[in-house]
Coordinates of C-alpha atoms and ligand atoms in Angstrom, one line a residue:
M1214 CA -3.9 -34.1 -11.0
F1215 CA -4.3 -31.0 -13.1
E1216 CA -4.8 -32.0 -16.8
L1217 CA -4.8 -28.9 -19.0
N1218 CA -6.4 -30.7 -21.9
N1219 CA -9.5 -31.6 -19.9
K1220 CA -9.9 -27.9 -19.1
I1221 CA -9.8 -26.3 -22.5
R1222 CA -13.1 -25.9 -24.2
E1223 CA -13.6 -28.4 -27.1
N1224 CA -14.1 -25.7 -29.8
I1225 CA -10.8 -24.0 -28.7
K1226 CA -8.9 -27.3 -28.7
K1227 CA -10.2 -27.9 -32.3
L1228 CA -9.7 -24.3 -33.4
V1229 CA -7.5 -23.6 -36.4
P1230 CA -6.1 -20.2 -35.6
Y1231 CA -5.9 -17.4 -38.1
S1232 CA -2.7 -17.5 -39.9
S1233 CA -1.5 -13.9 -40.7
A1234 CA 1.0 -13.0 -43.4
R1235 CA 3.5 -12.4 -40.7
D1236 CA 3.0 -15.9 -39.3
E1237 CA 3.6 -17.5 -42.7
Y1238 CA 6.7 -15.6 -43.7
K1239 CA 8.9 -14.4 -40.9
G1240 CA 11.9 -13.0 -42.8
K1241 CA 12.7 -9.3 -42.1
E1242 CA 14.2 -8.4 -45.5
G1243 CA 12.5 -8.3 -48.9
I1244 CA 9.7 -6.8 -50.9
F1245 CA 6.6 -7.4 -48.9
L1246 CA 3.6 -7.8 -51.1
D1247 CA 1.9 -10.4 -49.0
A1248 CA -0.3 -8.5 -46.4
N1249 CA -2.1 -5.8 -48.5
E1250 CA -0.3 -3.2 -46.6
N1251 CA 0.3 0.2 -48.2
S1252 CA 3.9 0.2 -49.6
Y1253 CA 3.7 3.9 -50.1
G1254 CA 4.0 4.4 -46.4
S1255 CA 1.9 6.6 -44.1
P1256 CA 2.3 10.1 -45.6
S1257 CA 0.3 11.8 -42.9
L1258 CA 2.8 10.9 -40.1
P1259 CA 6.5 11.6 -39.7
K1260 CA 7.0 7.9 -38.8
D1261 CA 5.8 5.0 -40.9
Y1262 CA 3.1 2.8 -39.5
N1263 CA 2.2 1.2 -42.7
R1264 CA 3.3 -2.3 -41.7
Y1265 CA 1.5 -4.7 -39.4
P1266 CA 3.1 -5.2 -36.0
D1267 CA 4.8 -8.4 -34.8
P1268 CA 1.9 -10.7 -33.8
L1269 CA 3.9 -12.2 -31.0
Q1270 CA 5.8 -9.1 -29.8
L1271 CA 9.0 -11.0 -29.5
A1272 CA 11.3 -8.0 -29.1
V1273 CA 9.2 -6.7 -26.2
K1274 CA 9.0 -10.2 -24.7
E1275 CA 12.8 -10.6 -24.9
K1276 CA 13.2 -7.5 -22.7
L1277 CA 10.5 -8.6 -20.3
S1278 CA 12.0 -12.0 -20.1
K1279 CA 15.2 -10.5 -18.6
I1280 CA 13.3 -8.4 -16.1
K1281 CA 10.9 -11.2 -15.0
G1282 CA 13.2 -14.2 -15.3
Q1283 CA 10.7 -16.0 -17.5
P1284 CA 11.3 -17.3 -21.0
P1285 CA 9.4 -15.5 -23.8
Q1286 CA 7.3 -18.7 -24.4
N1287 CA 5.9 -18.3 -20.9
I1288 CA 4.7 -14.7 -21.6
F1289 CA 1.6 -13.5 -23.2
L1290 CA 1.0 -9.8 -24.0
G1291 CA -2.5 -8.5 -24.2
N1292 CA -4.3 -5.2 -25.0
G1293 CA -4.3 -4.6 -21.2
S1294 CA -4.8 -7.3 -18.6
D1295 CA -8.4 -7.0 -19.5
E1296 CA -7.7 -8.9 -22.7
A1297 CA -6.0 -11.7 -20.8
I1298 CA -9.0 -11.9 -18.5
D1299 CA -11.4 -12.2 -21.4
I1300 CA -9.2 -14.8 -23.1
L1301 CA -9.1 -16.9 -19.9
L1302 CA -12.9 -17.0 -19.9
R1303 CA -13.1 -17.8 -23.6
A1304 CA -10.5 -20.5 -23.4
F1305 CA -11.8 -22.4 -20.4
C1306 CA -15.4 -21.6 -19.7
G1307 CA -18.3 -22.8 -21.8
P1308 CA -21.1 -20.2 -22.0
G1309 CA -24.1 -21.2 -20.0
T1310 CA -22.5 -24.2 -18.4
D1311 CA -19.2 -23.4 -16.5
N1312 CA -18.6 -21.1 -13.6
V1313 CA -15.8 -19.0 -12.1
I1314 CA -15.1 -17.9 -8.5
I1315 CA -14.3 -14.4 -7.5
C1316 CA -13.6 -13.0 -4.1
P1317 CA -15.3 -9.6 -3.5
P1318 CA -14.7 -6.9 -2.8
T1319 CA -12.4 -7.1 -5.8
Y1320 CA -11.6 -5.8 -9.3
G1321 CA -14.8 -5.4 -11.3
M1322 CA -13.6 -6.7 -14.6
Y1323 CA -13.6 -10.4 -13.6
E1324 CA -17.4 -10.3 -13.2
V1325 CA -18.1 -8.1 -16.2
A1326 CA -15.9 -10.3 -18.5
A1327 CA -17.7 -13.4 -17.2
N1328 CA -21.1 -11.8 -17.8
I1329 CA -20.1 -10.9 -21.3
N1330 CA -19.2 -14.5 -21.9
D1331 CA -22.3 -15.9 -20.2
V1332 CA -20.3 -17.6 -17.5
E1333 CA -21.7 -17.9 -14.1
V1334 CA -19.9 -16.0 -11.3
K1335 CA -19.8 -17.5 -7.8
K1336 CA -18.8 -15.1 -5.1
V1337 CA -17.0 -16.0 -2.0
N1338 CA -16.4 -12.8 0.0
L1339 CA -13.0 -12.0 1.5
I1340 CA -12.9 -12.2 5.2
P1341 CA -14.2 -8.9 6.6
E1342 CA -11.6 -6.3 7.7
T1343 CA -8.5 -8.5 7.1
F1344 CA -9.6 -9.0 3.5
Q1345 CA -7.9 -12.4 3.3
L1346 CA -9.1 -15.3 1.2
D1347 CA -11.8 -17.5 2.8
V1348 CA -10.1 -20.6 1.4
N1349 CA -12.5 -23.1 3.1
N1350 CA -15.5 -21.5 1.5
I1351 CA -13.8 -21.2 -1.8
L1352 CA -13.1 -24.9 -1.8
T1353 CA -16.7 -25.6 -0.8
A1354 CA -18.0 -23.4 -3.6
I1355 CA -15.9 -25.2 -6.2
N1356 CA -17.8 -27.8 -8.3
E1357 CA -17.0 -29.8 -11.4
R1358 CA -18.0 -26.9 -13.6
T1359 CA -15.7 -24.4 -11.9
K1360 CA -12.9 -23.5 -14.3
L1361 CA -11.2 -20.4 -12.8
V1362 CA -10.6 -18.9 -9.4
F1363 CA -9.6 -15.2 -9.6
V1364 CA -7.3 -14.0 -6.8
C1365 CA -6.2 -10.3 -6.8
C1366 CA -2.9 -9.7 -4.9
P1367 CA -2.5 -6.9 -3.9
N1368 CA -6.3 -6.6 -4.1
N1369 CA -8.2 -3.7 -5.6
P1370 CA -9.9 -1.9 -3.9
T1371 CA -8.7 -3.1 -0.4
G1372 CA -5.0 -2.7 -1.1
N1373 CA -3.8 -5.7 0.9
S1374 CA -1.9 -8.8 -0.2
V1375 CA -3.4 -12.2 0.3
K1376 CA -1.4 -14.8 2.1
D1377 CA 0.9 -16.9 -0.1
D1378 CA 0.0 -20.0 1.9
D1379 CA -3.7 -19.5 0.9
V1380 CA -2.8 -19.2 -2.8
I1381 CA -0.7 -22.3 -2.6
R1382 CA -3.5 -24.2 -0.9
L1383 CA -5.8 -23.2 -3.8
L1384 CA -3.2 -24.2 -6.3
K1385 CA -2.9 -27.6 -4.7
E1386 CA -6.5 -28.4 -4.0
F1387 CA -8.3 -26.9 -7.0
R1388 CA -8.0 -28.7 -10.3
G1389 CA -8.9 -25.7 -12.4
I1390 CA -6.9 -22.6 -13.0
V1391 CA -5.9 -20.2 -10.3
V1392 CA -5.5 -16.7 -11.8
V1393 CA -3.4 -14.4 -9.6
D1394 CA -3.8 -10.8 -10.7
E1395 CA -0.7 -8.9 -9.7
A1396 CA -1.4 -5.5 -11.3
Y1397 CA 0.0 -3.8 -8.1
I1398 CA 2.8 -6.2 -7.3
N1399 CA 5.6 -3.7 -7.8
F1400 CA 4.2 -1.6 -5.0
S1401 CA 4.1 -4.5 -2.6
P1402 CA 6.8 -5.7 -0.2
Y1403 CA 5.9 -9.3 -1.0
R1404 CA 7.3 -11.4 -3.8
S1405 CA 5.4 -12.3 -7.0
S1406 CA 3.8 -15.7 -7.4
I1407 CA 5.8 -16.0 -10.6
R1408 CA 8.2 -18.2 -8.5
H1409 CA 5.5 -20.8 -8.2
L1410 CA 5.0 -21.3 -12.0
L1411 CA 7.3 -24.3 -12.3
T1412 CA 5.7 -26.1 -9.4
Y1413 CA 2.0 -25.4 -10.3
P1414 CA 0.9 -25.9 -13.9
N1415 CA -2.5 -24.5 -13.1
L1416 CA -1.2 -21.0 -12.2
V1417 CA -1.7 -18.0 -14.4
I1418 CA -0.3 -14.7 -13.2
L1419 CA -1.5 -11.3 -14.6
Q1420 CA 0.6 -8.2 -14.5
T1421 CA 0.5 -4.9 -16.4
L1422 CA 2.5 -1.9 -17.6
S1423 CA -0.5 0.3 -16.5
K1424 CA 0.4 0.8 -12.9
A1425 CA 4.1 0.8 -11.6
W1426 CA 5.4 1.4 -15.2
G1427 CA 3.0 4.3 -15.6
L1428 CA 1.9 3.3 -19.1
A1429 CA -1.9 2.8 -18.8
G1430 CA -2.4 4.5 -22.1
L1431 CA -0.3 2.0 -24.1
R1432 CA -2.7 -0.9 -23.0
I1433 CA -0.1 -3.6 -22.4
G1434 CA -1.0 -6.4 -20.0
M1435 CA 1.0 -9.5 -19.3
A1436 CA 0.2 -13.1 -18.5
F1437 CA 2.8 -15.6 -17.2
A1438 CA 1.9 -19.3 -17.3
S1439 CA 3.1 -22.7 -18.6
Q1440 CA 3.9 -22.7 -22.3
Q1441 CA 0.9 -24.9 -23.0
I1442 CA -1.4 -22.2 -21.5
I1443 CA 0.3 -19.4 -23.3
D1444 CA 0.0 -21.3 -26.6
V1445 CA -3.8 -21.4 -26.0
F1446 CA -3.8 -17.7 -25.3
N1447 CA -1.9 -17.0 -28.5
K1448 CA -4.3 -19.2 -30.5
I1449 CA -7.3 -17.1 -29.4
K1450 CA -6.0 -13.6 -29.4
P1451 CA -6.6 -11.3 -32.3
P1452 CA -3.5 -11.6 -34.6
Y1453 CA -2.2 -8.1 -34.1
N1454 CA -3.4 -7.3 -30.6
I1455 CA -0.6 -5.0 -29.6
N1456 CA -0.1 -2.1 -32.0
S1457 CA 3.3 -0.9 -33.3
A1458 CA 3.4 2.4 -31.4
S1459 CA 2.7 0.6 -28.1
Q1460 CA 5.4 -2.0 -28.8
E1461 CA 7.9 0.7 -29.6
A1462 CA 7.1 2.7 -26.5
A1463 CA 7.2 -0.4 -24.3
M1464 CA 10.7 -1.2 -25.7
L1465 CA 12.0 2.2 -24.7
A1466 CA 10.3 2.1 -21.2
L1467 CA 11.6 -1.4 -20.4
D1468 CA 15.1 -0.1 -20.8
D1469 CA 14.7 2.3 -18.0
I1470 CA 13.9 0.1 -15.0
D1471 CA 16.0 2.3 -12.7
L1472 CA 13.9 5.4 -13.4
V1473 CA 10.8 3.4 -12.8
N1474 CA 12.1 2.1 -9.5
R1475 CA 13.1 5.6 -8.4
S1476 CA 9.6 7.0 -9.2
M1477 CA 8.1 4.0 -7.4
H1478 CA 10.1 4.8 -4.3
E1479 CA 8.9 8.3 -4.3
L1480 CA 5.3 7.1 -4.7
L1481 CA 5.7 4.7 -1.7
E1482 CA 7.0 7.5 0.5
E1483 CA 4.1 9.7 -0.6
R1484 CA 1.7 6.8 0.2
E1485 CA 2.9 6.6 3.8
K1486 CA 2.8 10.3 4.3
L1487 CA -0.7 10.5 2.8
A1488 CA -1.9 7.6 5.0
G1489 CA -0.6 9.4 8.1
N1490 CA -2.2 12.7 7.1
L1491 CA -5.5 11.1 6.3
A1492 CA -5.6 9.2 9.6
E1493 CA -5.4 12.5 11.4
M1494 CA -8.6 13.9 9.8
P1495 CA -11.4 14.0 12.4
F1496 CA -13.9 12.4 10.0
V1497 CA -11.6 9.5 9.0
I1498 CA -12.3 6.2 10.8
K1499 CA -9.6 4.0 9.3
V1500 CA -6.9 4.1 6.7
Y1501 CA -6.4 0.5 5.6
P1502 CA -2.8 -0.7 5.2
S1503 CA -1.9 -0.7 1.5
D1504 CA 0.6 -2.7 -0.7
A1505 CA -0.6 -0.8 -3.7
N1506 CA -0.6 2.8 -5.1
F1507 CA -3.9 3.7 -3.5
L1508 CA -5.5 3.9 -0.1
L1509 CA -8.8 2.5 1.1
V1510 CA -10.1 5.0 3.7
K1511 CA -13.2 4.5 5.9
M1512 CA -14.9 7.7 6.9
K1513 CA -18.0 9.2 8.3
E1514 CA -20.2 10.4 5.5
P1515 CA -18.1 9.2 2.6
R1516 CA -20.5 10.5 -0.1
K1517 CA -20.3 14.0 1.4
V1518 CA -16.6 13.9 1.3
Y1519 CA -16.6 12.6 -2.2
D1520 CA -19.0 15.4 -3.4
F1521 CA -17.0 18.0 -1.5
L1522 CA -13.8 16.9 -3.3
A1523 CA -15.4 16.6 -6.7
G1524 CA -16.8 20.1 -6.3
R1525 CA -13.2 21.2 -5.9
N1526 CA -12.0 19.2 -8.9
I1527 CA -10.4 16.4 -6.9
I1528 CA -11.9 13.0 -8.0
V1529 CA -11.6 9.9 -5.9
R1530 CA -13.4 6.6 -6.1
D1531 CA -16.6 6.1 -4.1
R1532 CA -16.5 2.5 -2.9
S1533 CA -18.9 3.1 0.0
K1534 CA -21.7 1.0 -1.3
V1535 CA -19.5 -2.0 -2.1
P1536 CA -20.1 -4.9 0.4
L1537 CA -17.3 -5.0 3.0
C1538 CA -16.1 -1.6 2.0
E1539 CA -19.0 0.3 3.5
G1540 CA -18.0 3.9 4.2
C1541 CA -14.9 3.8 2.1
L1542 CA -13.4 5.9 -0.5
R1543 CA -10.5 4.7 -2.6
I1544 CA -7.9 7.3 -3.1
T1545 CA -5.0 6.9 -5.6
V1546 CA -1.7 8.3 -4.4
G1547 CA -0.9 11.4 -6.4
T1548 CA 2.2 13.4 -6.9
W1549 CA 3.6 15.4 -4.0
E1550 CA 1.7 18.5 -5.1
E1551 CA -1.5 16.6 -5.7
N1552 CA -1.4 15.0 -2.3
I1553 CA -0.8 18.4 -0.6
K1554 CA -3.8 19.8 -2.5
L1555 CA -5.9 16.8 -1.4
I1556 CA -5.0 17.1 2.3
D1557 CA -5.3 20.9 2.3
T1558 CA -8.8 20.6 0.7
L1559 CA -9.9 17.9 3.1
K1560 CA -8.9 20.1 6.1
E1561 CA -11.6 22.5 4.9
F1562 CA -14.2 19.8 5.0
T1563 CA -16.7 20.1 7.9
T1564 CA -19.7 17.9 8.2
Ligands
PLP3073 C1 -5.6 -1.6 -13.0 C2 -5.8 -3.0 -12.8 C3 -5.5 -3.9 -13.9 C4 -4.9 -3.3 -15.1 O1 -5.6 -3.5 -16.2 P1 -5.0 -3.1 -17.6 O2 -6.1 -3.6 -18.5 O3 -3.7 -3.9 -17.8 O4 -4.8 -1.6 -17.6 C5 -5.6 -5.2 -13.7 N1 -6.1 -5.7 -12.6 C6 -6.4 -5.0 -11.5 C7 -6.9 -5.6 -10.3 C8 -6.3 -3.6 -11.6 O5 -6.7 -2.8 -10.6

């Protein structure tokens, strides 16, 4: 059985969270002299930002709730998913004692956040070429000090989705928390693991407005989990972790889901076209299938291609030294014009 209370660090369980002025008085009308804000306003800007933002971002969560089919109490908003990753480590992993499991090649922040928190990282590589989870080895690597398993689906930098059955098996057999990072889920033909939340209390799903929504600059990441887990997140987070301007912009963006879907369709068509064009290049060995907004491309002399492109002001990501991604560059799908420029430039590349 998964028992959340046995998993939370003792100091976090005992923590009395900071109580902000906006926590203590929630009314909207009145003369607010309780938070040492500047009642004279913000004279340097056309819009007033003199008031602290809603600590729990309820208006944004109401809109997200309709889109995601999850009650606001099951949603956490962070200053990017990166904040949620950091909070997971601080909530569940004792520095110098506990460990987490990651499945390389994968998103680099899990390891960095664990290192910052002095939490041991155990690595169980994905299966070569298919980049699926090696569930047997993950289960073997788990010990009584393992608190989190990070699964990235679709995975960065490989672009594939991992099998739902494998995620379910982890959820069933691991008594800690399975974190499924779905930063790229909107580009994928597969369904989100959100539908498993009611069945598995040890599931935490991460999503973000940075990718499909095109709002990386706002820094808004989401976590979906049981209310008990979300309560723990809210206890730990800085009181005003999402600023007013970001909350306002998110409100506007979330009204326009049709626009987002349309631009995503265009992007997916571009991805397939780009994949086809890249596959025809004489120096390209393999374009891996992608459920995300980027392509992992194995080629002869990746560093030369990288430098050639960089010299022509086209910047891609060199993943060629990453274990299991040897020889690969990761290329984000650009606009129609950008992709044409990329392909035309690559046609000039000769080894
Ligand atoms: C881009 C990305 C994120 C998004 O991080 P934010 O902090 O929300 O911008 C999260 N996870 C993965 C795997 C990513 O590639």
